[in-house]
CSV table of C-alpha atoms and ligand atoms in Angstrom, one decimal:
chain,number,residue,atom,x,y,z
A,121,MET,CA,3.2,23.7,-1.6
A,122,ALA,CA,-0.4,23.7,-0.2
A,123,ALA,CA,-1.0,21.1,2.2
A,124,ARG,CA,1.1,21.0,5.3
A,125,SER,CA,-0.9,18.0,6.9
A,126,LEU,CA,-2.8,15.1,5.4
A,127,VAL,CA,-5.5,12.8,6.6
A,128,LEU,CA,-4.8,9.0,5.5
A,129,ALA,CA,-8.0,7.2,4.8
A,130,THR,CA,-7.0,3.7,6.3
A,131,ARG,CA,-7.6,1.6,9.1
A,132,ASN,CA,-4.4,-0.5,8.7
A,133,PRO,CA,-1.7,1.0,11.2
A,134,HIS,CA,1.1,-0.6,9.1
A,135,LYS,CA,-0.1,1.8,6.0
A,136,LEU,CA,-0.1,4.8,8.6
A,137,ARG,CA,3.4,4.0,9.9
A,138,GLU,CA,4.7,3.6,6.0
A,139,PHE,CA,3.1,6.7,5.3
A,140,ARG,CA,4.6,8.8,8.0
A,141,ARG,CA,8.0,7.4,7.3
A,142,LEU,CA,7.8,8.3,3.4
A,143,ILE,CA,5.7,11.9,3.7
A,144,GLU,CA,6.3,13.5,7.2
A,145,PRO,CA,10.3,13.8,6.8
A,146,ALA,CA,9.0,16.5,3.8
A,147,GLY,CA,7.1,18.4,6.3
A,148,ILE,CA,3.7,17.2,6.0
A,149,ALA,CA,2.4,15.5,9.0
A,150,VAL,CA,0.2,12.3,8.2
A,151,ASP,CA,-3.1,12.3,10.6
A,152,ALA,CA,-4.8,9.2,11.0
A,153,LEU,CA,-8.5,9.4,9.9
A,154,PRO,CA,-11.0,10.6,12.7
A,155,ASP,CA,-13.1,8.6,14.6
A,156,GLY,CA,-16.3,8.1,13.2
A,157,THR,CA,-15.5,8.4,9.6
A,158,GLN,CA,-16.9,5.8,7.6
A,159,LEU,CA,-14.8,4.2,4.9
A,160,PRO,CA,-16.4,2.8,2.0
A,161,PRO,CA,-16.4,-1.0,0.9
A,162,GLU,CA,-13.8,-1.9,-1.4
A,163,ASP,CA,-15.7,-3.4,-4.0
A,164,GLY,CA,-14.0,-2.0,-7.3
A,165,ASN,CA,-12.2,-3.7,-9.9
A,166,SER,CA,-8.9,-1.9,-9.7
A,167,PHE,CA,-7.0,-0.4,-7.3
A,168,ALA,CA,-7.8,3.0,-8.3
A,169,GLU,CA,-11.4,2.5,-8.1
A,170,ASN,CA,-10.9,1.5,-4.5
A,171,ALA,CA,-8.4,4.4,-3.3
A,172,LEU,CA,-10.7,7.2,-4.7
A,173,PRO,CA,-14.0,6.7,-2.6
A,174,LYS,CA,-11.7,6.0,0.2
A,175,ALA,CA,-9.9,9.2,-0.3
A,176,ARG,CA,-13.1,11.1,-0.9
A,177,ALA,CA,-14.8,10.0,2.3
A,178,ALA,CA,-12.0,11.1,4.4
A,179,ALA,CA,-11.8,14.3,2.5
A,180,ALA,CA,-15.6,14.8,3.3
A,181,GLY,CA,-15.3,13.7,6.8
A,182,ALA,CA,-12.4,15.5,7.8
A,183,GLY,CA,-12.8,18.6,5.6
A,184,ARG,CA,-9.5,18.7,4.9
A,185,ALA,CA,-6.9,17.5,1.9
A,186,SER,CA,-6.8,13.5,2.4
A,187,ILE,CA,-5.0,10.4,1.0
A,188,ALA,CA,-6.0,7.0,0.6
A,189,ASP,CA,-4.1,3.9,-1.0
A,190,ASP,CA,-5.6,0.6,-2.3
A,191,SER,CA,-2.4,-1.9,-2.6
A,192,GLY,CA,-2.2,-5.1,-2.9
A,193,ILE,CA,0.0,-8.3,-4.5
A,194,GLU,CA,-0.2,-9.8,-8.3
A,195,ALA,CA,0.7,-13.2,-8.9
A,196,ALA,CA,1.5,-13.9,-12.4
A,197,ALA,CA,1.0,-17.7,-12.3
A,198,LEU,CA,-2.5,-16.8,-10.9
A,199,GLY,CA,-3.4,-14.4,-13.7
A,200,GLY,CA,-2.9,-11.2,-11.3
A,201,ALA,CA,-4.7,-12.8,-8.1
A,202,PRO,CA,-5.2,-11.8,-5.6
A,203,GLY,CA,-5.1,-8.4,-6.7
A,204,VAL,CA,-7.9,-6.1,-5.3
A,205,ARG,CA,-8.7,-8.9,-3.2
A,206,SER,CA,-5.3,-9.2,-1.3
A,207,ALA,CA,-6.5,-8.3,2.2
A,208,ARG,CA,-9.5,-11.2,1.7
A,209,TYR,CA,-7.6,-13.5,-0.1
A,210,PRO,CA,-9.3,-16.8,1.2
A,211,GLY,CA,-12.5,-14.8,2.5
A,212,GLU,CA,-13.6,-11.6,4.4
A,213,GLY,CA,-12.0,-11.3,7.7
A,214,ALA,CA,-9.0,-13.1,6.9
A,215,SER,CA,-6.0,-12.7,8.5
A,216,ASP,CA,-2.4,-11.8,7.1
A,217,GLN,CA,-1.3,-14.9,7.9
A,218,GLN,CA,-4.2,-17.0,6.2
A,219,ASN,CA,-3.9,-14.7,3.2
A,220,LEU,CA,0.1,-15.6,2.8
A,221,ASP,CA,-0.6,-18.9,3.8
A,222,LYS,CA,-3.1,-19.4,0.4
A,223,LEU,CA,-0.6,-17.3,-1.7
A,224,MET,CA,2.3,-19.8,-0.8
A,225,ARG,CA,-0.4,-22.6,-1.5
A,226,GLU,CA,-1.5,-21.8,-4.8
A,227,ALA,CA,1.7,-19.9,-6.4
A,228,PRO,CA,4.9,-21.6,-7.5
A,229,VAL,CA,7.9,-21.0,-5.8
A,230,GLY,CA,10.1,-18.6,-7.6
A,231,SER,CA,7.2,-17.2,-9.6
A,232,PRO,CA,6.8,-13.6,-10.2
A,233,LEU,CA,5.0,-11.2,-7.9
A,234,ARG,CA,4.1,-7.7,-8.3
A,235,TYR,CA,3.0,-5.2,-5.5
A,236,VAL,CA,0.7,-2.4,-6.7
A,237,CYS,CA,-0.2,0.7,-4.7
A,238,ALA,CA,-2.7,3.5,-6.1
A,239,LEU,CA,-2.7,6.2,-4.1
A,240,VAL,CA,-5.3,9.3,-4.2
A,241,TYR,CA,-5.0,13.0,-3.1
A,242,VAL,CA,-8.4,14.7,-2.9
A,243,ASP,CA,-8.5,18.1,-1.6
A,244,PRO,CA,-11.9,19.3,-1.1
A,245,ALA,CA,-10.8,23.1,-0.7
A,246,GLU,CA,-9.4,23.1,-4.5
A,247,GLU,CA,-11.7,20.3,-5.8
A,248,GLN,CA,-8.4,18.7,-6.9
A,249,GLU,CA,-8.3,14.7,-7.1
A,250,GLN,CA,-4.9,13.0,-8.5
A,251,LEU,CA,-3.9,9.5,-8.8
A,252,PHE,CA,-0.4,8.4,-8.4
A,253,CYS,CA,0.6,4.8,-9.0
A,254,GLY,CA,3.8,2.8,-7.7
A,255,TYR,CA,4.9,-1.0,-8.5
A,256,CYS,CA,7.6,-3.3,-6.8
A,257,ASP,CA,8.5,-6.5,-8.6
A,258,GLY,CA,9.8,-9.7,-7.0
A,259,ARG,CA,9.3,-13.3,-6.7
A,260,LEU,CA,7.5,-16.0,-4.6
A,261,ALA,CA,10.1,-17.1,-1.5
A,262,GLU,CA,10.4,-20.9,-1.1
A,263,ARG,CA,9.1,-20.4,2.5
A,264,PRO,CA,8.2,-17.4,4.7
A,265,ARG,CA,10.8,-15.5,6.1
A,266,GLY,CA,11.4,-12.4,8.1
A,267,SER,CA,9.2,-10.7,10.8
A,268,ARG,CA,9.7,-7.0,9.8
A,269,GLY,CA,6.9,-5.5,7.4
A,270,PHE,CA,3.3,-7.1,7.0
A,271,GLY,CA,1.2,-8.7,4.8
A,272,TYR,CA,2.7,-10.8,2.1
A,273,ASP,CA,6.1,-9.3,2.9
A,274,PRO,CA,7.5,-12.4,4.5
A,275,ALA,CA,6.9,-14.4,0.9
A,276,PHE,CA,7.9,-11.8,-1.3
A,277,ILE,CA,11.8,-11.6,-2.6
A,278,PRO,CA,12.1,-7.9,-4.2
A,279,ASP,CA,13.8,-8.0,-7.6
A,280,GLU,CA,15.8,-4.7,-6.4
A,281,SER,CA,17.2,-6.0,-3.3
A,282,ASP,CA,20.3,-8.5,-2.9
A,283,GLY,CA,18.0,-11.0,-4.4
A,284,SER,CA,17.8,-13.1,-1.8
A,285,ARG,CA,16.4,-11.4,1.2
A,286,THR,CA,12.5,-11.2,1.5
A,287,MET,CA,10.6,-7.5,2.2
A,288,ALA,CA,10.2,-8.7,5.8
A,289,GLU,CA,13.5,-9.0,6.4
A,290,LEU,CA,14.6,-5.6,5.0
A,291,SER,CA,15.1,-2.3,6.9
A,292,ASP,CA,12.4,0.3,6.9
A,293,GLU,CA,14.4,2.3,4.9
A,294,GLU,CA,15.4,-0.4,2.4
A,295,LYS,CA,11.6,-1.1,2.0
A,296,ASP,CA,11.0,2.2,1.6
A,297,ALA,CA,13.2,3.1,-1.1
A,298,ILE,CA,11.9,0.2,-3.4
A,299,SER,CA,8.3,-0.3,-2.3
A,300,HIS,CA,5.1,0.4,-4.3
A,301,ARG,CA,4.0,2.5,-1.6
A,302,GLY,CA,7.6,4.4,-1.7
A,303,GLU,CA,7.3,5.0,-5.5
A,304,ALA,CA,3.5,6.3,-5.1
A,305,ALA,CA,4.3,8.6,-2.0
A,306,ARG,CA,7.2,10.2,-4.0
A,307,ALA,CA,5.2,10.8,-6.7
A,308,LEU,CA,2.7,12.4,-4.4
A,309,LEU,CA,5.4,14.9,-3.0
A,310,ALA,CA,6.7,15.6,-6.3
A,311,TRP,CA,3.7,16.7,-7.3
A,312,LEU,CA,2.9,18.7,-4.3
A,313,GLU,CA,6.1,20.5,-4.3
A,314,GLY,CA,5.7,21.4,-8.0
A,315,ARG,CA,2.4,23.2,-7.4
B,455,IMP,P1,-6.0,-2.6,1.1
B,455,IMP,O1,-5.4,-1.9,0.2
B,455,IMP,O2,-6.7,-2.2,2.6
B,455,IMP,O3,-7.4,-3.6,0.7
B,455,IMP,O4,-4.9,-4.0,1.8
B,455,IMP,C1,-4.2,-4.5,0.9
B,455,IMP,C2,-3.6,-5.7,1.2
B,455,IMP,O5,-2.7,-6.0,0.3
B,455,IMP,C3,-2.9,-5.6,2.9
B,455,IMP,O6,-3.7,-6.2,3.7
B,455,IMP,C4,-1.6,-6.6,2.4
B,455,IMP,O7,-2.5,-7.9,2.4
B,455,IMP,C5,-1.4,-6.6,1.0
B,455,IMP,N1,-0.3,-5.6,0.8
B,455,IMP,C6,-0.4,-4.0,0.5
B,455,IMP,N2,0.8,-3.6,0.4
B,455,IMP,C7,1.6,-4.6,1.3
B,455,IMP,C8,2.9,-4.4,1.8
B,455,IMP,O8,3.7,-3.2,1.7
B,455,IMP,N3,3.4,-5.6,2.3
B,455,IMP,C9,2.7,-6.7,2.4
B,455,IMP,N4,1.6,-6.9,1.8
B,455,IMP,C10,0.7,-5.5,1.5
């Protein structure tokens, strides 16, 4: 395995915490983005299109192997919205609560949802770029419940749990075992270990 540490290209403290939980037990430190590193705007049409420039910017800024995820939630009843606009569903600068409120207003209770994570690894030394994807299927809760996790978690009932608790009611271990981010991180670790 090459990298013993990775830079994570995010300003989202929830993502940093989750990636540390997922990756550090494998002996690879996940470091925050160095101060002053500029991240590009998220104006791509797919999660992968948004993740790649973020990982490249972090790798160029830090000069070492970096990862970036772009993630979000797709509602089948809304044709896949909010998708890549998940962090700013009602508009730029929206809070997690405003994003959640809009999804609750627009998607029918019980309708299918899917979390998606595109995770990109960039190693400037080896000119290597790799994409890993993870998914988590679920449905919309009748009302938000739970205080763990972040973002849309209080409204998301994962198919793979007991079918009643929201993602925000699961323990960290339970979320990591079934989440889109967990699936993508495990694919990254398997690939790193196989090199
Ligand atoms: P971005 O990847 O920085 O564009 O932001 C992704 C957005 O998708 C977050 O701000 C959340 O609204 C949502 N999101 C992504 N992953 C999760 C998750 O694990 N739980 C809840 N919301 C998530």
